[in-house]
Amino acid sequence: MSLLVVGLSHRSAPVSVLERASLAADTQAKLLQDTLAAEPAVEAAVLATCNRIELYADVDKFHAGVAELSTLLAQHSGVGLDELTPYLYVHYEDRAVHHLFSVACGLDSMVVGEGQILGQIKDALALGQELHTAGRLLNDLFQQALRVGKRAHSETGIDRAGQSLVTFGLEQLAEGRDPAVWAKGKRALVIGAGSMSSLAAATLARTGVAEIVVANRTRARADRLVEILNQAEGTSVAAHAVEMAAVSDELTRADVVVSCTGATGLVLSTEAVAGALGLSAAPAQEAPDAPVAAPPGELDQHAAWVENGSATATAQAQAVRRVTVPAQSTGPVRLALLDLAMPRDIDGGAARLDGVRLVDIESLAEASADAPMAADVDQVRTIVADEVAAFGAAQRAAHITPTVVALRTMAAGVVAGEIARLDGRLPDLDEKQRAEISQTVRRVVDKLLHAPTVRVKQLASEPGGAGYADALRELFDLDPQTVAAVSRADLNDPNRGRS
């Protein structure tokens, strides 16, 4: 197993860098295809969310893999390699497995314990399967990550620590008040009809807003979301859909706006927000420059990060967040804005308008840095550690299985040959005698192979056990092509990896 992950997240990079590095769906597909075309990688998957971009690959060379994956991330994100490198983290083999399992459990999320990441991991796996870039290793890894995440949420109270970004964002808008009290009777405008926007609309409905207006580029998706909202039990919200062209008019009537689209430019400018409130938009002040990052140096520095983490990059990112979070206006809030998009949908300058409160991914990152950790987090970490060990053992054992199958196939061939030779020398044997002799020979061979093959699987599952497959092939002079054929047959099994 040579699993490598190179990525950046809210823990290692400022939101301004994450925003610029965000990958559209078609860009993700091209990144996967180019990764597979690169020399070191034989499998690839990309996990791209609003606060992380990670490229997973099965590589045959560590340093070459790090260099290639880092370059590909830079090329497809549009952020220069020299600028991107200080914010990248690298995990290899068991540490890469540990990282993904931690991500799946919500331990690495901006809001610890949130469960939305499981759907995003599922989407990443589906894309890799659709493009045939996820092979045996990544299929097994992502399938197991989903199971580990579900186990953490079902066996622990991590959900008590975790909230969705939507819930956390609404709490920030409410500024310490009960969101249900704060939202009661308000009119909400939801821009976008994707998974995050749908979650936002459902959360607002449960929180007690009186009306929800959904605007989306594709009207049919907005209509579908409205239909779901109006049919939901336990809420009395009135929901209806509008075209995106009607957003300006709806903005004048809204009390709270949640926006999460896949747009590459701003959906709401400072001028649009000011106009809706009858204000004059003052020229937006430039945010202070971010601290200059340390020179990237050689990509070999990533090898040290595998052991030492990315504390330096995290400290840099936190420093940038403190600088770039826009100052909020003072006075009564007339319009509350929640921007969950990456890149951002709402101009940060709107936060400085009188009567406007803006919460976006950047300010959520700042607020969540001080969020308390639940006691259940330690229990989830134990689950992750146990599952990483089990996954590693299973992968090492699976590595030797084709060799064991090839050995047994060879033995079966020897038995068949000897029985055929016996038929030629003793042609007068009746069927019953022949069957008994054949069964006896097979039992002898099976008994002779049983203990060694069971033991070699046990040894191979332990750390450092990868060499046992090579030893078995050498001792029994097994044909490498036969072993490879067994591996391909196992990989092409349509039922493999289904859960």
Short mmCIF file of C-alpha atoms in Angstrom, two decimals:
data_model
loop_
_atom_site.label_atom_id
_atom_site.label_comp_id
_atom_site.label_asym_id
_atom_site.label_seq_id
_atom_site.Cartn_x
_atom_site.Cartn_y
_atom_site.Cartn_z
CA MET A 1 0.00 0.00 0.00
CA SER A 2 1.42 3.37 -1.02
CA LEU A 3 -1.42 5.75 -0.19
CA LEU A 4 -0.58 9.44 -0.43
CA VAL A 5 -2.74 12.48 0.26
CA VAL A 6 -1.76 16.06 -0.52
CA GLY A 7 -4.16 18.81 0.39
CA LEU A 8 -5.07 21.99 2.18
CA SER A 9 -7.91 22.85 4.52
CA HIS A 10 -9.19 25.48 6.91
CA ARG A 11 -6.61 24.16 9.39
CA SER A 12 -3.65 24.81 7.14
CA ALA A 13 -4.62 27.69 4.87
CA PRO A 14 -6.42 31.02 5.10
CA VAL A 15 -9.91 31.05 3.64
CA SER A 16 -8.72 33.52 1.00
CA VAL A 17 -6.39 30.82 -0.38
CA LEU A 18 -9.05 28.08 -0.09
CA GLU A 19 -11.46 30.33 -1.91
CA ARG A 20 -9.10 30.82 -4.85
CA ALA A 21 -8.13 27.14 -4.91
CA SER A 22 -11.72 25.83 -4.98
CA LEU A 23 -12.40 23.28 -7.73
CA ALA A 24 -15.51 23.20 -9.90
CA ALA A 25 -16.97 19.79 -10.75
CA ASP A 26 -15.48 19.67 -14.26
CA THR A 27 -12.10 20.75 -12.89
CA GLN A 28 -12.19 17.91 -10.36
CA ALA A 29 -12.75 15.42 -13.17
CA LYS A 30 -9.86 16.83 -15.20
CA LEU A 31 -7.62 16.77 -12.10
CA LEU A 32 -8.36 13.08 -11.57
CA GLN A 33 -7.68 12.21 -15.19
CA ASP A 34 -4.40 14.14 -15.22
CA THR A 35 -3.34 12.55 -11.94
CA LEU A 36 -3.82 9.09 -13.39
CA ALA A 37 -1.84 10.12 -16.45
CA ALA A 38 1.07 11.17 -14.24
CA GLU A 39 3.95 8.75 -13.75
CA PRO A 40 3.74 7.98 -9.98
CA ALA A 41 -0.06 7.47 -9.63
CA VAL A 42 -2.17 4.42 -10.47
CA GLU A 43 -5.35 5.49 -8.63
CA ALA A 44 -6.77 8.88 -7.66
CA ALA A 45 -9.69 10.49 -5.83
CA VAL A 46 -10.37 14.11 -4.92
CA LEU A 47 -12.25 15.34 -1.85
CA ALA A 48 -13.27 18.96 -2.45
CA THR A 49 -15.56 20.76 0.01
CA CYS A 50 -16.06 24.34 1.10
CA ASN A 51 -13.16 24.08 3.54
CA ARG A 52 -10.82 21.42 2.15
CA ILE A 53 -9.26 20.26 -1.11
CA GLU A 54 -7.47 16.90 -0.91
CA LEU A 55 -6.02 14.70 -3.63
CA TYR A 56 -5.64 11.00 -2.75
CA ALA A 57 -3.50 8.67 -4.86
CA ASP A 58 -1.88 5.27 -4.86
CA VAL A 59 1.74 6.03 -5.82
CA ASP A 60 4.88 4.01 -6.30
CA LYS A 61 7.32 6.76 -5.21
CA PHE A 62 6.79 9.08 -2.25
CA HIS A 63 8.85 12.15 -3.19
CA ALA A 64 7.91 12.01 -6.85
CA GLY A 65 4.28 11.55 -5.82
CA VAL A 66 4.34 14.59 -3.52
CA ALA A 67 5.92 16.75 -6.21
CA GLU A 68 3.48 15.59 -8.91
CA LEU A 69 0.31 15.88 -6.80
CA SER A 70 1.32 19.30 -5.50
CA THR A 71 1.98 20.52 -9.04
CA LEU A 72 -1.34 19.16 -10.28
CA LEU A 73 -3.25 20.83 -7.44
CA ALA A 74 -1.57 24.14 -8.28
CA GLN A 75 -2.25 23.81 -12.01
CA HIS A 76 -5.93 22.97 -11.64
CA SER A 77 -6.67 25.39 -8.79
CA GLY A 78 -5.05 28.33 -10.52
CA VAL A 79 -2.98 29.17 -7.43
CA GLY A 80 0.75 29.23 -8.14
CA LEU A 81 2.81 26.38 -6.71
CA ASP A 82 5.13 28.72 -4.81
CA GLU A 83 2.11 30.35 -3.14
CA LEU A 84 0.25 27.09 -2.53
CA THR A 85 3.12 24.99 -1.15
CA PRO A 86 3.39 26.55 2.35
CA TYR A 87 -0.25 25.66 3.03
CA LEU A 88 -0.15 22.06 1.79
CA TYR A 89 -0.05 19.07 4.12
CA VAL A 90 1.04 15.56 3.25
CA HIS A 91 0.09 12.21 4.78
CA TYR A 92 1.42 8.84 3.69
CA GLU A 93 0.26 5.24 4.14
CA ASP A 94 -1.21 4.66 7.65
CA ARG A 95 -1.17 8.39 8.45
CA ALA A 96 -3.17 9.05 5.27
CA VAL A 97 -5.72 6.43 6.33
CA HIS A 98 -5.88 8.00 9.82
CA HIS A 99 -6.44 11.42 8.27
CA LEU A 100 -9.37 10.34 6.07
CA PHE A 101 -11.01 8.38 8.89
CA SER A 102 -10.69 11.44 11.15
CA VAL A 103 -12.20 13.60 8.42
CA ALA A 104 -15.08 11.13 8.01
CA CYS A 105 -15.84 11.28 11.74
CA GLY A 106 -15.93 15.09 11.72
CA LEU A 107 -12.81 15.43 13.86
CA ASP A 108 -11.11 17.59 11.23
CA SER A 109 -14.17 19.68 10.37
CA MET A 110 -14.51 23.38 11.00
CA VAL A 111 -17.37 22.48 13.32
CA VAL A 112 -16.23 19.32 15.11
CA GLY A 113 -18.57 16.38 14.69
CA GLU A 114 -20.62 17.66 11.75
CA GLY A 115 -22.01 14.87 9.61
CA GLN A 116 -22.22 16.53 6.18
CA ILE A 117 -18.70 15.38 5.37
CA LEU A 118 -19.96 11.79 4.98
CA GLY A 119 -22.06 12.80 1.98
CA GLN A 120 -19.09 14.64 0.49
CA ILE A 121 -16.84 11.58 0.91
CA LYS A 122 -19.53 9.48 -0.76
CA ASP A 123 -19.62 11.94 -3.67
CA ALA A 124 -15.81 11.83 -3.98
CA LEU A 125 -15.91 8.03 -4.18
CA ALA A 126 -18.75 8.10 -6.72
CA LEU A 127 -16.77 10.47 -8.97
CA GLY A 128 -13.69 8.25 -8.78
CA GLN A 129 -15.79 5.21 -9.64
CA GLU A 130 -17.55 6.97 -12.49
CA LEU A 131 -14.24 8.06 -14.05
CA HIS A 132 -12.56 4.72 -13.20
CA THR A 133 -9.77 6.50 -11.31
CA ALA A 134 -10.55 4.80 -7.99
CA GLY A 135 -9.18 1.27 -7.98
CA ARG A 136 -8.94 -1.39 -5.31
CA LEU A 137 -7.11 0.67 -2.68
CA LEU A 138 -9.20 3.85 -2.89
CA ASN A 139 -12.48 1.96 -3.21
CA ASP A 140 -11.65 0.03 -0.04
CA LEU A 141 -10.38 3.16 1.72
CA PHE A 142 -13.37 5.40 1.01
CA GLN A 143 -15.91 2.65 1.63
CA GLN A 144 -14.29 1.97 5.00
CA ALA A 145 -14.11 5.70 5.80
CA LEU A 146 -17.87 5.92 5.33
CA ARG A 147 -18.40 2.97 7.68
CA VAL A 148 -16.05 4.44 10.29
CA GLY A 149 -17.83 7.79 10.14
CA LYS A 150 -21.22 6.14 10.58
CA ARG A 151 -19.88 4.08 13.46
CA ALA A 152 -18.54 7.18 15.22
CA HIS A 153 -21.90 8.91 14.96
CA SER A 154 -23.89 5.87 16.09
CA GLU A 155 -21.65 4.70 18.95
CA THR A 156 -20.65 8.04 20.49
CA GLY A 157 -22.14 11.41 21.28
CA ILE A 158 -20.01 13.24 18.73
CA ASP A 159 -23.23 14.66 17.28
CA ARG A 160 -23.64 16.62 20.50
CA ALA A 161 -20.33 18.32 19.79
CA GLY A 162 -21.02 18.73 16.13
CA GLN A 163 -23.43 20.93 14.27
CA SER A 164 -23.85 21.62 10.62
CA LEU A 165 -22.24 24.78 9.28
CA VAL A 166 -25.79 26.04 8.75
CA THR A 167 -26.74 25.64 12.41
CA PHE A 168 -23.44 27.09 13.58
CA GLY A 169 -23.83 29.99 11.15
CA LEU A 170 -27.34 30.77 12.37
CA GLU A 171 -26.08 30.77 15.95
CA GLN A 172 -23.44 33.31 14.93
CA LEU A 173 -26.09 35.47 13.27
CA ALA A 174 -28.22 35.26 16.43
CA GLU A 175 -25.26 36.57 18.47
CA GLY A 176 -25.82 34.43 21.53
CA ARG A 177 -29.61 34.36 21.46
CA ASP A 178 -31.65 31.23 20.93
CA PRO A 179 -31.80 30.86 17.12
CA ALA A 180 -35.44 29.72 17.35
CA VAL A 181 -36.37 32.93 19.15
CA TRP A 182 -34.21 35.02 16.84
CA ALA A 183 -35.64 33.47 13.64
CA LYS A 184 -39.31 33.36 14.65
CA GLY A 185 -41.48 35.18 12.11
CA LYS A 186 -38.58 36.23 9.87
CA ARG A 187 -38.58 36.15 6.08
CA ALA A 188 -35.68 34.17 4.62
CA LEU A 189 -34.16 34.20 1.16
CA VAL A 190 -32.15 31.10 0.20
CA ILE A 191 -29.96 31.49 -2.88
CA GLY A 192 -29.05 28.14 -4.42
CA ALA A 193 -30.77 24.75 -4.35
CA GLY A 194 -27.86 22.35 -3.89
CA SER A 195 -27.23 20.12 -0.89
CA MET A 196 -25.98 22.89 1.40
CA SER A 197 -28.72 25.33 0.40
CA SER A 198 -31.34 22.61 0.86
CA LEU A 199 -29.98 21.90 4.33
CA ALA A 200 -30.08 25.63 5.08
CA ALA A 201 -33.70 25.89 3.96
CA ALA A 202 -34.75 22.86 6.03
CA THR A 203 -32.90 24.22 9.08
CA LEU A 204 -34.53 27.62 8.71
CA ALA A 205 -37.95 25.96 8.45
CA ARG A 206 -37.38 23.97 11.63
CA THR A 207 -36.01 27.06 13.38
CA GLY A 208 -39.30 28.87 12.87
CA VAL A 209 -39.00 31.39 10.06
CA ALA A 210 -42.36 32.40 8.64
CA GLU A 211 -41.43 32.44 4.93
CA ILE A 212 -38.69 31.02 2.72
CA VAL A 213 -38.03 32.18 -0.82
CA VAL A 214 -35.73 29.97 -2.91
CA ALA A 215 -33.85 31.40 -5.88
CA ASN A 216 -31.76 29.20 -8.12
CA ARG A 217 -30.25 29.33 -11.59
CA THR A 218 -32.22 26.21 -12.54
CA ARG A 219 -35.84 26.93 -11.66
CA ALA A 220 -36.84 23.24 -11.59
CA ARG A 221 -34.46 22.54 -8.70
CA ALA A 222 -35.81 25.53 -6.78
CA ASP A 223 -39.38 24.30 -7.34
CA ARG A 224 -38.43 20.84 -6.10
CA LEU A 225 -36.88 22.23 -2.90
CA VAL A 226 -39.97 24.37 -2.28
CA GLU A 227 -42.19 21.32 -2.74
CA ILE A 228 -40.17 19.42 -0.12
CA LEU A 229 -40.34 22.35 2.31
CA ASN A 230 -44.09 22.74 1.93
CA GLN A 231 -44.68 19.02 2.47
CA ALA A 232 -42.39 18.71 5.49
CA GLU A 233 -44.08 17.79 8.75
CA GLY A 234 -43.61 19.79 11.92
CA THR A 235 -43.21 23.19 10.24
CA SER A 236 -45.64 25.88 9.17
CA VAL A 237 -43.32 27.74 6.82
CA ALA A 238 -44.63 29.20 3.57
CA ALA A 239 -42.14 28.52 0.76
CA HIS A 240 -42.07 29.57 -2.87
CA ALA A 241 -39.50 29.77 -5.67
CA VAL A 242 -38.37 32.68 -7.83
CA GLU A 243 -36.00 33.20 -10.72
CA MET A 244 -32.47 34.44 -9.98
CA ALA A 245 -33.40 37.70 -11.70
CA ALA A 246 -35.85 38.37 -8.83
CA VAL A 247 -33.19 38.23 -6.10
CA SER A 248 -32.82 42.03 -5.97
CA ASP A 249 -36.54 42.50 -5.32
CA GLU A 250 -36.67 39.68 -2.76
CA LEU A 251 -33.66 41.16 -0.97
CA THR A 252 -35.71 44.24 -0.10
CA ARG A 253 -38.23 42.06 1.76
CA ALA A 254 -35.86 39.58 3.43
CA ASP A 255 -34.70 39.57 7.04
CA VAL A 256 -32.13 36.80 6.59
CA VAL A 257 -30.31 35.58 3.49
CA VAL A 258 -28.42 32.30 3.11
CA SER A 259 -26.38 31.87 -0.05
CA CYS A 260 -24.49 28.83 -1.29
CA THR A 261 -24.09 28.53 -5.04
CA GLY A 262 -21.39 27.24 -7.34
CA ALA A 263 -20.93 30.65 -8.95
CA THR A 264 -17.36 31.76 -9.66
CA GLY A 265 -18.20 35.43 -9.08
CA LEU A 266 -20.13 37.35 -6.45
CA VAL A 267 -23.88 36.76 -6.27
CA LEU A 268 -24.56 39.73 -3.96
CA SER A 269 -22.39 42.83 -4.21
CA THR A 270 -22.09 45.46 -1.52
CA GLU A 271 -24.00 47.82 -3.80
CA ALA A 272 -26.87 45.34 -4.20
CA VAL A 273 -27.19 44.89 -0.44
CA ALA A 274 -26.99 48.64 0.13
CA GLY A 275 -29.62 49.27 -2.52
CA ALA A 276 -32.00 46.78 -0.92
CA LEU A 277 -31.71 48.65 2.38
CA GLY A 278 -31.90 52.10 0.81
CA LEU A 279 -28.31 52.88 1.79
CA SER A 280 -25.42 54.45 -0.04
CA ALA A 281 -22.61 51.93 -0.44
CA ALA A 282 -19.35 53.47 0.72
CA PRO A 283 -16.28 52.33 -1.22
CA ALA A 284 -15.17 49.00 0.20
CA GLN A 285 -11.88 49.20 2.05
CA GLU A 286 -9.15 46.87 0.96
CA ALA A 287 -8.44 44.11 3.46
CA PRO A 288 -4.90 44.33 4.85
CA ASP A 289 -2.42 42.16 3.06
CA ALA A 290 -1.91 38.71 4.46
CA PRO A 291 1.43 38.02 6.10
CA VAL A 292 4.07 36.96 3.62
CA ALA A 293 4.51 33.21 3.77
CA ALA A 294 7.88 31.67 4.32
CA PRO A 295 9.69 30.62 1.13
CA PRO A 296 8.38 27.26 -0.01
CA GLY A 297 11.81 25.66 -0.25
CA GLU A 298 12.05 22.13 -1.54
CA LEU A 299 9.01 19.88 -1.76
CA ASP A 300 10.96 17.45 0.41
CA GLN A 301 9.80 19.54 3.37
CA HIS A 302 6.48 17.71 3.06
CA ALA A 303 8.15 14.53 4.28
CA ALA A 304 8.83 16.23 7.58
CA TRP A 305 5.20 17.37 7.76
CA VAL A 306 4.16 13.73 7.66
CA GLU A 307 5.71 13.33 11.10
CA ASN A 308 5.43 16.82 12.51
CA GLY A 309 2.03 17.98 11.24
CA SER A 310 1.46 21.47 9.82
CA ALA A 311 1.45 23.61 12.93
CA THR A 312 3.36 26.40 11.23
CA ALA A 313 0.94 26.61 8.34
CA THR A 314 -1.99 26.47 10.76
CA ALA A 315 -0.57 29.35 12.77
CA GLN A 316 -0.11 31.32 9.54
CA ALA A 317 -3.70 30.61 8.52
CA GLN A 318 -5.06 31.69 11.88
CA ALA A 319 -3.05 34.89 11.69
CA VAL A 320 -4.48 35.63 8.26
CA ARG A 321 -8.03 34.95 9.47
CA ARG A 322 -7.64 37.45 12.28
CA VAL A 323 -6.52 40.06 9.79
CA THR A 324 -9.03 39.50 7.00
CA VAL A 325 -12.35 38.95 8.81
CA PRO A 326 -14.36 42.03 7.85
CA ALA A 327 -15.38 44.45 10.55
CA GLN A 328 -19.09 44.23 11.31
CA SER A 329 -21.39 47.25 11.40
CA THR A 330 -22.84 48.35 14.69
CA GLY A 331 -26.44 49.07 15.60
CA PRO A 332 -29.65 47.05 15.10
CA VAL A 333 -29.44 44.32 12.46
CA ARG A 334 -31.86 44.87 9.59
CA LEU A 335 -30.45 42.19 7.30
CA ALA A 336 -28.58 39.05 8.37
CA LEU A 337 -26.41 37.41 5.70
CA LEU A 338 -25.00 33.87 5.87
CA ASP A 339 -22.55 33.02 3.08
CA LEU A 340 -21.68 29.30 2.96
CA ALA A 341 -20.17 29.31 -0.53
CA MET A 342 -16.59 28.72 -1.55
CA PRO A 343 -15.63 30.88 -3.33
CA ARG A 344 -17.79 33.41 -1.54
CA ASP A 345 -21.16 34.54 -2.88
CA ILE A 346 -21.49 37.77 -0.87
CA ASP A 347 -19.08 40.68 -0.99
CA GLY A 348 -17.32 41.02 2.37
CA GLY A 349 -17.76 44.79 2.15
CA ALA A 350 -21.47 44.34 2.90
CA ALA A 351 -20.54 43.67 6.54
CA ARG A 352 -19.62 47.32 6.96
CA LEU A 353 -23.05 48.61 5.93
CA ASP A 354 -25.25 49.96 8.70
CA GLY A 355 -27.77 47.38 9.86
CA VAL A 356 -26.05 44.42 8.15
CA ARG A 357 -24.51 41.40 9.84
CA LEU A 358 -22.50 39.05 7.62
CA VAL A 359 -21.27 35.60 8.62
CA ASP A 360 -19.22 33.71 6.06
CA ILE A 361 -16.86 30.73 5.96
CA GLU A 362 -13.99 32.90 7.12
CA SER A 363 -15.76 34.26 10.18
CA LEU A 364 -17.11 30.78 10.97
CA ALA A 365 -13.53 29.50 11.00
CA GLU A 366 -12.57 32.25 13.42
CA ALA A 367 -15.55 31.57 15.69
CA SER A 368 -15.12 27.80 15.67
CA ALA A 369 -11.49 28.02 16.79
CA ASP A 370 -12.71 28.58 20.34
CA ALA A 371 -15.62 26.11 20.22
CA PRO A 372 -15.49 23.57 23.09
CA MET A 373 -14.61 19.98 22.32
CA ALA A 374 -17.04 17.33 23.48
CA ALA A 375 -15.89 14.56 25.82
CA ASP A 376 -16.92 12.07 23.14
CA VAL A 377 -14.12 13.25 20.87
CA ASP A 378 -11.62 11.07 22.74
CA GLN A 379 -13.85 8.05 22.20
CA VAL A 380 -14.04 8.81 18.48
CA ARG A 381 -10.26 9.10 18.33
CA THR A 382 -10.00 5.63 19.85
CA ILE A 383 -12.40 4.29 17.21
CA VAL A 384 -10.32 5.89 14.47
CA ALA A 385 -7.08 4.40 15.82
CA ASP A 386 -8.62 0.91 16.03
CA GLU A 387 -10.10 1.16 12.54
CA VAL A 388 -6.80 2.36 11.04
CA ALA A 389 -5.01 -0.66 12.50
CA ALA A 390 -7.73 -3.00 11.23
CA PHE A 391 -7.67 -1.45 7.76
CA GLY A 392 -3.90 -1.75 7.52
CA ALA A 393 -4.02 -5.40 8.57
CA ALA A 394 -6.79 -6.15 6.06
CA GLN A 395 -4.88 -4.46 3.24
CA ARG A 396 -1.69 -6.35 4.02
CA ALA A 397 -3.60 -9.63 4.21
CA ALA A 398 -5.36 -8.86 0.92
CA HIS A 399 -1.98 -8.26 -0.69
CA ILE A 400 -0.97 -11.90 -0.14
CA THR A 401 -4.35 -13.45 -1.03
CA PRO A 402 -3.69 -13.61 -4.82
CA THR A 403 -0.40 -15.41 -4.11
CA VAL A 404 -2.13 -17.94 -1.85
CA VAL A 405 -4.85 -18.48 -4.48
CA ALA A 406 -2.19 -18.96 -7.15
CA LEU A 407 -0.44 -21.50 -4.91
CA ARG A 408 -3.62 -23.48 -4.41
CA THR A 409 -4.36 -23.28 -8.15
CA MET A 410 -0.91 -24.68 -8.88
CA ALA A 411 -1.45 -27.49 -6.33
CA ALA A 412 -4.83 -28.31 -7.90
CA GLY A 413 -3.11 -28.54 -11.27
CA VAL A 414 -0.50 -30.92 -9.86
CA VAL A 415 -3.27 -33.12 -8.38
CA ALA A 416 -5.17 -33.16 -11.68
CA GLY A 417 -2.02 -34.12 -13.55
CA GLU A 418 -1.22 -36.96 -11.18
CA ILE A 419 -4.77 -38.33 -11.32
CA ALA A 420 -4.63 -38.24 -15.12
CA ARG A 421 -1.31 -40.11 -15.01
CA LEU A 422 -2.84 -42.66 -12.64
CA ASP A 423 -5.74 -43.19 -15.05
CA GLY A 424 -3.23 -44.09 -17.74
CA ARG A 425 -1.36 -46.55 -15.55
CA LEU A 426 -4.44 -48.13 -13.91
CA PRO A 427 -7.18 -47.99 -16.55
CA ASP A 428 -9.18 -50.73 -14.89
CA LEU A 429 -10.10 -48.66 -11.81
CA ASP A 430 -13.86 -48.25 -11.45
CA GLU A 431 -15.42 -44.84 -10.84
CA LYS A 432 -15.80 -45.40 -7.07
CA GLN A 433 -12.13 -46.35 -6.64
CA ARG A 434 -10.97 -43.49 -8.84
CA ALA A 435 -13.09 -40.98 -6.92
CA GLU A 436 -11.77 -42.22 -3.57
CA ILE A 437 -8.15 -41.97 -4.71
CA SER A 438 -8.74 -38.47 -6.13
CA GLN A 439 -10.42 -37.30 -2.92
CA THR A 440 -7.59 -38.75 -0.80
CA VAL A 441 -4.89 -36.99 -2.82
CA ARG A 442 -6.78 -33.66 -2.63
CA ARG A 443 -7.21 -34.01 1.14
CA VAL A 444 -3.49 -34.66 1.59
CA VAL A 445 -2.58 -31.59 -0.46
CA ASP A 446 -5.16 -29.41 1.33
CA LYS A 447 -3.89 -30.50 4.75
CA LEU A 448 -0.29 -29.84 3.78
CA LEU A 449 -1.15 -26.34 2.51
CA HIS A 450 -3.65 -25.35 5.20
CA ALA A 451 -1.34 -24.47 8.07
CA PRO A 452 1.30 -22.64 5.96
CA THR A 453 -1.28 -20.57 4.07
CA VAL A 454 -3.22 -19.62 7.20
CA ARG A 455 -0.01 -18.71 8.98
CA VAL A 456 1.37 -16.68 6.07
CA LYS A 457 -1.87 -14.66 5.96
CA GLN A 458 -1.51 -13.94 9.67
CA LEU A 459 2.11 -12.90 9.28
CA ALA A 460 1.35 -10.79 6.21
CA SER A 461 -1.33 -8.83 8.13
CA GLU A 462 1.27 -7.62 10.64
CA PRO A 463 3.37 -4.49 10.09
CA GLY A 464 6.32 -5.32 7.89
CA GLY A 465 4.61 -8.43 6.52
CA ALA A 466 4.56 -7.37 2.88
CA GLY A 467 7.59 -9.55 2.05
CA TYR A 468 5.82 -12.82 2.75
CA ALA A 469 4.03 -12.77 -0.60
CA ASP A 470 7.37 -12.45 -2.39
CA ALA A 471 8.83 -15.28 -0.32
CA LEU A 472 5.88 -17.54 -1.12
CA ARG A 473 6.20 -16.86 -4.85
CA GLU A 474 9.93 -17.57 -4.73
CA LEU A 475 9.68 -20.77 -2.66
CA PHE A 476 7.02 -22.35 -4.86
CA ASP A 477 8.23 -20.83 -8.14
CA LEU A 478 4.82 -19.34 -8.83
CA ASP A 479 4.18 -17.69 -12.17
CA PRO A 480 3.89 -13.90 -11.58
CA GLN A 481 1.38 -13.69 -14.42
CA THR A 482 -0.90 -16.16 -12.64
CA VAL A 483 -0.77 -14.06 -9.45
CA ALA A 484 -1.51 -10.90 -11.47
CA ALA A 485 -4.45 -12.63 -13.17
CA VAL A 486 -5.96 -13.49 -9.77
CA SER A 487 -5.51 -9.86 -8.66
CA ARG A 488 -7.27 -8.57 -11.78
CA ALA A 489 -10.13 -11.02 -11.36
CA ASP A 490 -10.62 -9.89 -7.77
CA LEU A 491 -10.49 -6.23 -8.74
CA ASN A 492 -13.06 -6.71 -11.50
CA ASP A 493 -15.52 -8.52 -9.24
CA PRO A 494 -18.75 -6.46 -9.59
CA ASN A 495 -19.73 -7.25 -6.00
CA ARG A 496 -16.44 -6.04 -4.53
CA GLY A 497 -16.68 -3.09 -2.14
CA ARG A 498 -20.48 -2.98 -1.99
CA SER A 499 -22.01 -2.24 1.39
#
